[in-house]
Amino acid sequence: MKRRLRLLLLLAVLVLSGSVFLVWAAPQQQANLFEAFLLQTRQDIEVLANQVLGEGVRPPNWTLNADLSTVTFAADLWFDNEQLADAVYGVGERPPGWFGATSPLPEILSRNVRHDLELMADVVFGGSDRPDSWNGASLIYRCDRTLQNLVRLLDQIYNVRPETPQSVVDYCAAVRFETENELIAAIFAAPEIQAALPAQALALRGDLERLADEVLGLNNRPNGWIRNVEENSPSLLQDAVADLEVLADLELGNGVRPPEWATVTGVAPVIGYRNARFNLELLSDAALGVGVRPNGWQGETSIERCTAIEQALITAVTVNFAFVVDDTLADSADFCSLTVFGANNQAENPPAPEVIEGEATEEGSRFIAEARFAFAYLDVAALQYMGIMPGGTEFRAWYRNFNESNMMFVSGVDFAVFIDQRFTTLPREIFDALPTLEGVRPLTFCDAAWCNGPSPTPTPTGGGPLLLLLNNVTPVATRSVQEVAQEGQRVAVSWNHIRVTYLLDNPTSRTVQVALEICAEPAQIACEPVTRVFDNSTGQEKPVISTYNGLNVYEFAYGYITNVIIEGATRVSPDIWISDPTIR
């Protein structure tokens, strides 16, 4: 039960993903190597734990799962690694570059654990030093998230992989250089991209002249300025790069360049253009101010301000996984970091094939409907509330939840969320015709103007305060959590600090018997038994039905309940979430 709860906890904090076969279809030999990788990671976690915590000393909730046959093996690796990180860095504290849990796919999750484990080992053992018992792994697992995802997609989709030897001094920097200058040409090899190069190079030349007018004066150019403006000239891009370097010398100093300045010569033409455009954007920022451009600037997209690695990842997930760049961020100074963050999430959690296909067919058009002020969530359990979808908002419905649940997965221009069918114009018979979520973990996001979460859900399935008034389910409280906390000098926490162990459901009464613990943090690691539940709707304590593993067992109705006071020895909560079996 505890292991199952840990897996549910992990899945609750993840950005959900599509089918595994989209990004990882490993042959049997690869599966065996992957199993070895998992076991070696487990061994190294234990080695580091002995060093940090003491030989054989572990936290109470340590899983020590070394059984590859369990479906929670990768999740347990992550769970123990996070407990170890709390001991190394402090509870909830993590260093820059920490990956954490970004996907439920075992391959991605275990990769993240390996990366984060090496970060901790750097701190504990000092630099790259490791004990003789350390297994370690390929140096690619030491590199940043964007580079790792890009190398993985180049391998799996484009059949291109780096040849940088493990013996180089700075492996990640060397792989980045090789990828920027050779490998990512495969992503931009499409005929339409190649055909657009002459026009793009001419636009680059035009913007270079505009910048030179701003910096040097109208039509004032130094000796040797080439100014080739012939679109069909074979040296168009080469001449633009030469003049760009001249202007950079004049503006920044002879040979002085920003650290990000990209290599242009000796690379494939498509990479040369993208690197030259990136350098021109860098020079414009330095000369005129970040984001300031001359009138008539022809830079095509904000993506061109991003590095070659970032551009490649964004392009790869756009082409293969229907990633959509948020144009509202175009003028933001954080455009690249925000967009690449989304691209990394999409690379690790590709959507289902139906979502990738894009436009609805005539058959699929019957699943298009409008919202009637529906509550939107990032998860089917309705725990990550994102706001109210305005009336008239058009969406396409893709999946419905199991059994009698009304929740369905829908998507629009700038959102992919779960909503309640009853608060939409989608007919019930169409809802019933949707495929279920069995075997599917769709990617969810919410970038629309009405999105303002994630935050605790106001009600289990939507409707807001009006629904509560109509159902008359919120009587005036007879005790307040503040009073109880002050009386016992306890800390007030919220529903997501409560660990619920589900024991016996009663479908007829829609109730369930549960054992409860109240925890110090939402991760639910350090917990204590719930000793008392006061029900403000009756003004009495809820009876203890039985005990389970030393915990009191209570009976609750399904849903988000705010008229109770959940008490432990040192903590108290004014609310609790009890899920029904269809979303548990």
Coordinates of C-alpha atoms in Angstrom, one line a residue:
M1 CA 0.0 0.0 0.0
K2 CA 2.8 2.4 0.9
R3 CA 4.6 1.7 -2.3
R4 CA 1.4 2.4 -4.3
L5 CA 0.9 5.6 -2.4
R6 CA 4.4 6.7 -3.3
L7 CA 3.8 6.1 -6.9
L8 CA 0.5 8.0 -6.8
L9 CA 2.3 10.9 -5.1
L10 CA 4.9 10.9 -7.8
L11 CA 2.4 10.9 -10.6
A12 CA 0.5 13.7 -8.9
V13 CA 3.4 16.1 -9.2
L14 CA 4.4 15.1 -12.8
V15 CA 3.5 16.7 -16.1
L16 CA 1.6 13.8 -17.6
S17 CA 2.7 12.1 -20.8
G18 CA 1.6 10.2 -23.8
S19 CA 2.3 6.7 -24.9
V20 CA 5.7 5.3 -24.1
F21 CA 6.4 3.9 -27.6
L22 CA 6.5 7.4 -29.1
V23 CA 9.9 8.1 -27.7
W24 CA 11.3 4.9 -26.4
A25 CA 11.0 1.6 -28.2
A26 CA 14.0 -0.3 -26.9
P27 CA 15.0 -3.8 -28.1
Q28 CA 15.5 -6.6 -25.6
Q29 CA 19.3 -6.0 -25.4
Q30 CA 18.7 -2.3 -24.6
A31 CA 16.1 -3.4 -21.9
N32 CA 18.8 -5.6 -20.3
L33 CA 21.3 -2.7 -20.3
F34 CA 18.6 -0.4 -18.9
E35 CA 18.0 -2.9 -16.0
A36 CA 21.7 -2.8 -15.3
F37 CA 21.5 1.0 -15.3
L38 CA 18.7 0.9 -12.8
L39 CA 20.4 -1.5 -10.4
Q40 CA 23.7 0.4 -10.5
T41 CA 21.8 3.6 -9.7
R42 CA 20.2 1.9 -6.7
Q43 CA 23.6 0.7 -5.5
D44 CA 25.1 4.2 -5.9
I45 CA 22.2 5.8 -3.9
E46 CA 22.9 3.4 -1.1
V47 CA 26.7 4.1 -1.2
L48 CA 26.0 7.9 -1.0
A49 CA 23.4 7.3 1.8
N50 CA 26.0 5.4 3.8
Q51 CA 28.3 8.4 3.4
V52 CA 25.7 11.0 4.3
L53 CA 23.5 9.3 6.9
G54 CA 25.8 6.6 8.3
E55 CA 26.4 3.0 7.5
G56 CA 23.0 1.3 7.4
V57 CA 21.1 4.4 8.7
R58 CA 18.1 5.3 6.6
P59 CA 15.0 7.5 7.0
P60 CA 11.8 5.7 8.2
N61 CA 10.2 5.8 4.7
W62 CA 13.3 4.6 2.8
T63 CA 12.1 2.0 0.2
L64 CA 15.4 0.1 -0.4
N65 CA 13.6 -1.4 -3.4
A66 CA 16.0 -3.5 -5.4
D67 CA 13.3 -5.7 -7.1
L68 CA 13.3 -4.9 -10.8
S69 CA 10.0 -6.8 -11.2
T70 CA 8.1 -4.1 -9.3
V71 CA 6.4 -1.4 -11.4
T72 CA 7.5 1.2 -8.8
F73 CA 11.2 0.6 -9.1
A74 CA 12.0 3.9 -10.9
A75 CA 9.6 5.8 -8.7
D76 CA 11.2 4.3 -5.6
L77 CA 14.6 5.4 -6.9
W78 CA 13.3 8.9 -7.2
F79 CA 11.6 8.8 -3.8
D80 CA 14.8 7.7 -1.9
N81 CA 17.0 10.1 -3.9
E82 CA 14.8 13.0 -2.8
Q83 CA 15.0 11.9 0.8
L84 CA 18.7 11.8 0.4
A85 CA 18.7 15.3 -1.1
D86 CA 16.8 16.6 1.9
A87 CA 19.7 15.4 4.1
V88 CA 22.3 16.9 1.8
Y89 CA 20.8 20.3 1.0
G90 CA 18.0 20.7 3.5
V91 CA 14.3 19.8 3.4
G92 CA 12.8 21.2 0.1
E93 CA 16.1 22.9 -0.9
R94 CA 17.7 21.9 -4.2
P95 CA 20.6 23.4 -6.2
P96 CA 20.3 25.1 -9.7
G97 CA 20.1 22.5 -12.4
W98 CA 18.3 19.9 -10.3
F99 CA 16.0 17.8 -12.5
G100 CA 13.7 16.1 -10.0
A101 CA 10.5 14.4 -11.4
T102 CA 9.6 15.6 -14.8
S103 CA 8.0 12.5 -16.3
P104 CA 6.5 9.2 -15.2
L105 CA 8.3 7.3 -17.9
P106 CA 10.9 5.0 -16.2
E107 CA 13.6 5.8 -18.7
I108 CA 13.3 9.6 -18.1
L109 CA 12.7 9.4 -14.4
S110 CA 15.7 7.2 -13.8
R111 CA 17.8 9.4 -16.0
N112 CA 16.8 12.4 -13.9
V113 CA 17.7 10.4 -10.7
R114 CA 21.1 9.6 -12.1
H115 CA 21.8 13.3 -13.0
D116 CA 20.7 14.5 -9.6
L117 CA 22.6 11.7 -7.8
E118 CA 25.8 12.9 -9.5
L119 CA 25.1 16.5 -8.4
M120 CA 24.8 15.3 -4.8
A121 CA 28.0 13.2 -5.1
D122 CA 29.9 16.2 -6.3
V123 CA 28.9 18.0 -3.0
V124 CA 29.5 15.0 -0.7
F125 CA 32.7 13.6 -2.2
G126 CA 34.1 16.8 -3.7
G127 CA 34.2 17.6 -7.4
S128 CA 34.4 14.5 -9.6
D129 CA 35.9 12.3 -6.9
R130 CA 34.1 9.0 -6.2
P131 CA 34.7 6.0 -4.0
D132 CA 35.9 2.7 -5.6
S133 CA 32.5 1.2 -5.0
W134 CA 30.8 3.8 -7.2
N135 CA 29.3 2.5 -10.4
G136 CA 28.8 5.8 -12.2
A137 CA 27.3 6.1 -15.6
S138 CA 28.0 7.7 -19.0
L139 CA 29.0 11.3 -18.8
I140 CA 26.0 12.4 -20.8
Y141 CA 24.0 12.1 -17.5
R142 CA 26.1 15.0 -16.1
C143 CA 24.9 17.4 -18.8
D144 CA 22.0 19.8 -18.7
R145 CA 18.4 18.8 -19.4
T146 CA 18.1 20.5 -22.8
L147 CA 21.3 18.9 -24.2
Q148 CA 20.3 15.4 -22.8
N149 CA 16.8 15.6 -24.4
L150 CA 18.2 16.9 -27.7
V151 CA 20.8 14.1 -27.9
R152 CA 18.1 11.5 -27.0
L153 CA 15.7 12.8 -29.8
L154 CA 18.6 13.0 -32.3
D155 CA 19.3 9.3 -31.5
Q156 CA 15.8 8.0 -31.5
I157 CA 14.2 10.0 -34.2
Y158 CA 17.0 11.1 -36.6
N159 CA 19.4 8.2 -36.0
V160 CA 22.2 10.6 -35.3
R161 CA 24.4 10.4 -32.2
P162 CA 27.5 12.1 -30.9
E163 CA 31.0 10.6 -31.2
T164 CA 32.7 12.7 -28.5
P165 CA 34.9 10.3 -26.4
Q166 CA 34.3 10.0 -22.7
S167 CA 37.9 10.9 -22.1
V168 CA 37.6 14.6 -23.0
V169 CA 38.2 17.1 -20.3
D170 CA 34.8 18.8 -20.4
Y171 CA 32.5 16.2 -21.9
C172 CA 29.3 18.2 -21.8
A173 CA 30.9 21.2 -23.5
A174 CA 32.4 19.0 -26.2
V175 CA 29.1 17.3 -26.9
R176 CA 27.4 20.6 -27.0
F177 CA 29.9 21.9 -29.5
E178 CA 29.6 18.7 -31.7
T179 CA 25.8 18.9 -31.5
E180 CA 25.6 22.6 -32.4
N181 CA 28.0 22.3 -35.3
E182 CA 27.2 18.9 -36.8
L183 CA 24.4 16.8 -35.4
I184 CA 21.5 19.3 -35.4
A185 CA 21.7 19.8 -39.1
A186 CA 19.6 16.6 -39.3
I187 CA 16.7 18.4 -37.6
F188 CA 16.8 21.2 -40.2
A189 CA 17.3 19.0 -43.2
A190 CA 13.7 19.2 -44.4
P191 CA 13.5 20.5 -48.1
E192 CA 11.3 23.4 -47.2
I193 CA 13.8 24.6 -44.6
Q194 CA 16.7 24.3 -47.1
A195 CA 14.6 26.2 -49.8
A196 CA 14.0 29.1 -47.4
L197 CA 17.7 29.7 -46.8
P198 CA 18.5 32.2 -49.6
A199 CA 15.6 34.5 -48.5
Q200 CA 16.6 34.1 -44.9
A201 CA 20.2 35.0 -45.6
L202 CA 19.0 38.1 -47.6
A203 CA 16.8 39.2 -44.6
L204 CA 19.9 38.7 -42.4
R205 CA 21.8 41.0 -44.6
G206 CA 19.0 43.6 -44.5
D207 CA 18.9 43.6 -40.7
L208 CA 22.7 43.8 -40.6
E209 CA 22.6 47.0 -42.7
R210 CA 19.8 48.4 -40.5
L211 CA 21.9 47.8 -37.4
A212 CA 25.0 49.3 -39.1
D213 CA 22.9 52.4 -39.9
E214 CA 22.0 52.8 -36.3
V215 CA 25.5 52.2 -35.0
L216 CA 27.7 53.8 -37.6
G217 CA 25.3 56.3 -39.2
L218 CA 23.2 56.2 -42.3
N219 CA 25.2 54.5 -45.2
N220 CA 28.4 55.1 -43.3
R221 CA 30.5 51.9 -43.7
P222 CA 34.2 51.1 -43.0
N223 CA 36.6 50.1 -45.7
G224 CA 36.3 46.6 -46.8
W225 CA 32.6 46.4 -46.1
I226 CA 31.2 43.9 -48.7
R227 CA 27.5 44.6 -48.7
N228 CA 26.5 41.7 -50.9
V229 CA 22.7 41.9 -51.4
E230 CA 22.2 39.5 -54.3
E231 CA 19.7 36.8 -53.2
N232 CA 21.1 34.1 -55.5
S233 CA 24.8 34.9 -54.7
P234 CA 26.6 31.7 -53.6
S235 CA 28.5 33.8 -51.1
L236 CA 25.5 35.8 -49.7
L237 CA 25.6 34.2 -46.2
Q238 CA 29.5 34.1 -46.1
D239 CA 29.7 37.9 -47.0
A240 CA 27.0 38.8 -44.4
V241 CA 29.0 36.9 -41.7
A242 CA 32.2 38.7 -42.6
D243 CA 30.5 42.1 -42.3
L244 CA 28.9 41.0 -39.1
E245 CA 32.3 40.3 -37.6
V246 CA 33.6 43.7 -38.7
L247 CA 30.6 45.5 -37.1
A248 CA 31.2 43.4 -33.9
D249 CA 34.8 44.5 -33.8
L250 CA 33.8 48.1 -34.1
E251 CA 31.1 47.9 -31.5
L252 CA 32.5 45.5 -28.9
G253 CA 36.2 45.7 -29.5
N254 CA 38.6 43.8 -31.7
G255 CA 38.1 40.1 -31.1
V256 CA 35.8 40.7 -28.1
R257 CA 32.6 38.7 -28.2
P258 CA 29.9 37.7 -25.7
P259 CA 30.4 34.2 -24.2
E260 CA 27.3 32.9 -26.2
W261 CA 28.7 34.0 -29.6
A262 CA 28.2 31.0 -31.9
T263 CA 30.5 29.4 -34.5
V264 CA 29.5 30.2 -38.1
T265 CA 32.2 29.0 -40.4
G266 CA 32.9 25.4 -41.1
V267 CA 29.4 24.2 -40.4
A268 CA 26.4 23.2 -42.5
P269 CA 24.8 26.2 -44.3
V270 CA 21.5 25.9 -42.3
I271 CA 23.4 25.9 -39.0
G272 CA 25.6 28.7 -40.3
Y273 CA 22.6 30.9 -41.0
R274 CA 21.0 30.1 -37.6
N275 CA 24.2 30.9 -35.7
A276 CA 24.7 34.1 -37.7
R277 CA 21.2 35.2 -37.0
F278 CA 21.7 34.4 -33.3
N279 CA 25.0 36.4 -33.3
L280 CA 23.2 39.4 -35.0
E281 CA 20.5 39.3 -32.3
L282 CA 23.2 39.3 -29.6
L283 CA 25.0 42.2 -31.2
S284 CA 21.8 44.2 -31.5
D285 CA 21.1 43.6 -27.8
A286 CA 24.6 44.8 -26.9
A287 CA 24.5 47.8 -29.2
L288 CA 20.9 49.1 -28.8
G289 CA 19.6 47.4 -25.6
V290 CA 17.9 44.1 -25.0
G291 CA 15.0 43.6 -27.3
V292 CA 15.5 47.0 -29.0
R293 CA 15.6 46.7 -32.8
P294 CA 15.7 49.2 -35.8
N295 CA 12.6 49.9 -37.7
G296 CA 11.8 47.4 -40.4
W297 CA 13.7 44.5 -38.6
Q298 CA 13.0 41.3 -40.5
G299 CA 14.0 38.8 -37.9
E300 CA 11.4 36.1 -38.5
T301 CA 10.6 34.7 -35.0
S302 CA 11.6 35.2 -31.4
I303 CA 13.1 31.7 -31.5
E304 CA 16.0 33.1 -33.4
R305 CA 17.1 34.8 -30.2
C306 CA 17.7 31.4 -28.6
T307 CA 20.9 29.3 -28.9
A308 CA 21.3 26.7 -31.6
I309 CA 20.7 23.9 -29.0
E310 CA 17.5 25.6 -27.9
Q311 CA 16.3 26.2 -31.4
A312 CA 17.0 22.6 -32.3
L313 CA 15.0 21.2 -29.4
I314 CA 12.1 23.6 -30.0
T315 CA 12.0 22.6 -33.7
A316 CA 12.3 18.9 -33.0
V317 CA 9.3 18.8 -30.6
T318 CA 7.3 21.1 -32.8
V319 CA 7.8 18.8 -35.8
N320 CA 7.4 15.5 -34.0
F321 CA 5.2 16.2 -31.0
A322 CA 3.0 19.2 -32.1
F323 CA 4.6 21.6 -29.6
V324 CA 3.1 25.1 -29.9
V325 CA 5.2 28.2 -29.1
D326 CA 3.4 30.8 -27.0
D327 CA 3.5 33.9 -29.1
T328 CA 2.4 36.1 -26.2
L329 CA 5.9 35.6 -24.7
A330 CA 7.6 37.0 -27.8
D331 CA 8.5 40.3 -26.2
S332 CA 9.5 38.8 -22.9
A333 CA 13.2 38.8 -21.9
D334 CA 12.6 35.3 -20.6
F335 CA 11.1 34.0 -23.9
C336 CA 13.9 31.5 -24.6
S337 CA 14.0 30.0 -21.1
L338 CA 10.2 29.7 -20.8
T339 CA 9.9 28.2 -24.3
V340 CA 12.7 25.8 -23.8
F341 CA 11.2 24.7 -20.5
G342 CA 8.0 23.9 -22.3
A343 CA 9.9 22.1 -25.1
N344 CA 11.7 20.0 -22.5
N345 CA 8.4 19.0 -20.9
Q346 CA 7.0 18.0 -24.4
A347 CA 10.1 16.0 -25.3
E348 CA 9.8 14.0 -22.0
N349 CA 6.0 13.8 -22.1
P350 CA 4.9 13.6 -25.7
P351 CA 1.1 13.8 -26.2
A352 CA -1.1 11.0 -27.5
P353 CA -1.0 10.4 -31.3
E354 CA -4.5 11.9 -31.7
V355 CA -3.2 15.2 -30.2
I356 CA -0.2 15.2 -32.5
E357 CA -2.3 14.8 -35.6
G358 CA -3.7 18.3 -35.0
E359 CA -6.7 19.5 -37.0
A360 CA -9.9 17.6 -36.2
T361 CA -11.3 15.5 -39.0
E362 CA -15.0 15.6 -40.0
E363 CA -15.5 12.6 -37.8
G364 CA -13.7 14.3 -34.9
S365 CA -15.6 17.6 -35.3
R366 CA -18.5 16.1 -33.3
F367 CA -16.2 16.2 -30.3
I368 CA -15.8 20.0 -30.5
A369 CA -17.9 22.0 -28.0
E370 CA -17.9 25.1 -25.7
A371 CA -17.3 25.6 -22.0
R372 CA -20.0 26.9 -19.7
F373 CA -17.7 28.3 -17.0
A374 CA -16.2 24.9 -16.3
F375 CA -13.5 24.4 -13.6
A376 CA -10.2 23.3 -15.3
Y377 CA -7.6 21.0 -13.8
L378 CA -4.2 19.7 -14.8
D379 CA -5.1 16.2 -13.4
V380 CA -8.1 14.0 -13.7
A381 CA -8.3 13.8 -9.9
A382 CA -9.2 17.5 -9.8
L383 CA -6.4 18.4 -7.4
Q384 CA -4.5 21.0 -9.5
Y385 CA -7.1 23.7 -10.2
M386 CA -6.2 26.1 -13.0
G387 CA -9.2 28.4 -13.0
I388 CA -12.6 28.8 -14.7
M389 CA -12.8 28.2 -18.4
P390 CA -14.9 31.2 -19.7
G391 CA -18.3 30.5 -21.3
G392 CA -18.0 30.1 -25.0
T393 CA -14.4 28.9 -24.9
E394 CA -14.1 26.3 -27.7
F395 CA -12.3 23.0 -27.1
R396 CA -11.9 19.5 -28.6
A397 CA -12.7 16.6 -26.3
W398 CA -10.3 13.6 -26.5
Y399 CA -10.8 11.2 -23.6
R400 CA -13.2 10.6 -20.7
N401 CA -12.5 9.1 -17.3
F402 CA -13.7 5.7 -16.3
N403 CA -17.0 4.5 -15.0
E404 CA -19.4 7.2 -13.8
S405 CA -16.9 10.0 -13.6
N406 CA -17.8 13.2 -15.6
M407 CA -14.2 14.3 -16.1
M408 CA -12.8 14.5 -19.6
F409 CA -9.5 15.6 -21.2
V410 CA -9.9 18.5 -23.6
S411 CA -7.6 20.8 -25.6
G412 CA -7.7 24.2 -27.2
V413 CA -5.3 26.7 -28.7
D414 CA -3.5 27.4 -25.4
F415 CA -4.6 24.7 -23.0
A416 CA -5.0 21.0 -22.5
V417 CA -6.8 20.2 -19.3
F418 CA -9.5 18.2 -17.6
I419 CA -13.0 19.6 -17.1
D420 CA -16.4 18.3 -16.1
Q421 CA -18.7 17.4 -19.0
R422 CA -21.8 18.8 -17.2
F423 CA -20.4 22.4 -17.5
T424 CA -20.0 22.2 -21.3
T425 CA -22.2 22.1 -24.4
L426 CA -20.9 18.6 -25.2
P427 CA -23.9 16.2 -25.3
R428 CA -23.8 13.2 -22.9
E429 CA -24.0 10.7 -25.8
I430 CA -20.9 12.2 -27.4
F431 CA -19.1 12.2 -24.1
D432 CA -19.9 8.5 -23.7
A433 CA -18.5 7.9 -27.2
L434 CA -15.1 9.2 -26.1
P435 CA -12.3 6.7 -25.6
T436 CA -11.3 6.2 -22.0
L437 CA -8.0 7.1 -20.4
E438 CA -6.9 3.5 -20.1
G439 CA -3.3 3.3 -21.0
V440 CA -3.1 7.0 -21.9
R441 CA -1.4 9.8 -19.9
P442 CA -2.0 13.0 -21.9
L443 CA 0.2 16.1 -21.6
T444 CA -1.6 18.9 -19.7
F445 CA -0.8 22.6 -19.7
C446 CA -2.7 25.8 -19.3
D447 CA -1.3 29.0 -20.8
A448 CA -4.6 30.9 -21.6
A449 CA -5.4 34.2 -20.0
W450 CA -7.9 32.6 -17.6
C451 CA -5.3 30.1 -16.2
N452 CA -4.2 31.1 -12.7
G453 CA -3.0 28.0 -11.0
P454 CA -2.2 25.4 -10.1
S455 CA -3.9 25.8 -6.7
P456 CA -6.1 23.7 -4.4
T457 CA -9.4 22.8 -5.9
P458 CA -12.4 24.9 -4.6
T459 CA -14.8 22.0 -5.0
P460 CA -14.4 18.4 -6.2
T461 CA -15.9 18.8 -9.7
G462 CA -16.6 22.5 -10.3
G463 CA -19.5 24.8 -9.7
G464 CA -17.9 27.1 -7.0
P465 CA -19.6 28.7 -4.1
L466 CA -23.0 28.7 -5.8
L467 CA -23.0 25.0 -6.0
L468 CA -22.1 24.7 -2.3
L469 CA -25.0 27.0 -1.4
L470 CA -27.5 25.1 -3.5
N471 CA -26.4 21.8 -2.0
N472 CA -26.3 23.3 1.5
V473 CA -23.2 21.4 2.4
T474 CA -21.2 24.1 4.3
P475 CA -22.8 24.9 7.7
V476 CA -21.3 27.5 9.9
A477 CA -18.2 26.0 11.7
T478 CA -18.5 25.5 15.4
R479 CA -14.7 25.4 15.9
S480 CA -11.9 27.1 13.9
V481 CA -8.6 25.5 13.0
Q482 CA -6.8 28.6 14.4
E483 CA -8.3 28.1 17.8
V484 CA -7.4 24.4 17.8
A485 CA -3.8 25.2 16.6
Q486 CA -3.4 27.8 19.4
E487 CA -4.8 25.5 22.1
G488 CA -2.3 22.8 21.4
Q489 CA 0.5 24.9 20.0
R490 CA 0.2 23.1 16.8
V491 CA 1.1 24.0 13.2
A492 CA -1.9 24.7 10.8
V493 CA -1.4 22.9 7.5
S494 CA -3.8 22.1 4.5
W495 CA -5.4 19.1 2.8
N496 CA -2.4 18.2 0.7
H497 CA -0.4 17.5 3.9
I498 CA -2.7 14.6 4.8
R499 CA -1.7 11.1 3.8
V500 CA -4.9 9.0 3.1
T501 CA -4.8 5.2 3.0
Y502 CA -8.0 3.9 1.4
L503 CA -9.3 0.7 3.0
L504 CA -13.0 0.0 2.2
D505 CA -15.3 1.7 -0.3
N506 CA -19.1 1.7 -0.1
P507 CA -20.4 2.5 -3.6
T508 CA -24.0 2.7 -2.4
S509 CA -23.4 5.4 0.2
R510 CA -20.4 6.9 -1.7
T511 CA -18.3 6.7 1.4
V512 CA -15.0 5.1 2.2
Q513 CA -13.1 4.0 5.3
V514 CA -9.6 5.5 5.5
A515 CA -6.6 5.6 7.8
L516 CA -5.1 9.1 8.1
E517 CA -1.7 10.6 8.8
I518 CA -0.9 14.4 8.8
C519 CA 2.5 15.4 7.4
A520 CA 5.0 18.2 7.7
E521 CA 5.1 18.9 4.0
P522 CA 3.0 18.1 0.8
A523 CA 5.6 15.5 -0.2
Q524 CA 4.1 13.5 2.8
I525 CA 7.4 12.1 4.0
A526 CA 7.5 13.1 7.7
C527 CA 4.1 12.2 9.0
E528 CA 2.3 11.5 12.3
P529 CA -1.0 9.7 13.0
V530 CA -4.3 11.6 13.0
T531 CA -5.6 11.3 16.5
R532 CA -8.9 13.3 16.3
V533 CA -11.4 14.4 13.6
F534 CA -13.9 17.1 14.6
D535 CA -17.0 17.4 12.3
N536 CA -18.3 21.0 12.3
S537 CA -21.5 19.9 10.4
T538 CA -22.5 17.9 13.5
G539 CA -20.6 19.6 16.2
Q540 CA -19.1 16.3 17.2
E541 CA -16.0 14.2 16.8
K542 CA -16.1 11.6 14.0
P543 CA -16.1 8.1 15.6
V544 CA -13.0 5.9 15.2
I545 CA -14.3 2.8 13.4
S546 CA -11.2 0.6 13.9
T547 CA -7.5 0.8 13.6
Y548 CA -5.1 -0.1 10.7
N549 CA -1.4 -0.5 11.3
G550 CA -1.7 1.6 14.5
L551 CA -3.7 4.3 12.7
N552 CA -7.3 5.4 13.5
V553 CA -9.8 4.5 10.8
Y554 CA -12.6 7.0 9.9
E555 CA -15.4 7.0 7.4
F556 CA -15.7 10.0 4.9
A557 CA -17.9 10.9 2.0
Y558 CA -16.0 11.5 -1.3
G559 CA -14.9 15.0 -2.2
Y560 CA -13.2 18.1 -0.9
I561 CA -14.4 18.6 2.7
T562 CA -13.9 21.9 4.5
N563 CA -16.1 21.5 7.5
V564 CA -13.7 19.3 9.5
I565 CA -10.7 19.7 11.8
I566 CA -8.0 17.0 11.3
E567 CA -5.7 16.9 14.3
G568 CA -2.4 15.2 15.0
A569 CA 0.1 15.6 17.8
T570 CA 1.9 18.7 16.3
R571 CA -0.3 19.6 13.2
V572 CA -3.9 20.4 12.4
S573 CA -5.7 20.9 9.1
P574 CA -9.1 22.5 8.3
D575 CA -9.8 20.4 5.2
I576 CA -9.3 17.1 3.5
W577 CA -9.6 15.6 0.0
I578 CA -11.2 12.1 -0.3
S579 CA -11.1 10.8 -3.9
D580 CA -13.7 8.3 -5.3
P581 CA -12.5 5.0 -6.8
T582 CA -12.8 6.3 -10.4
I583 CA -10.1 8.9 -10.0
R584 CA -8.0 7.2 -7.3

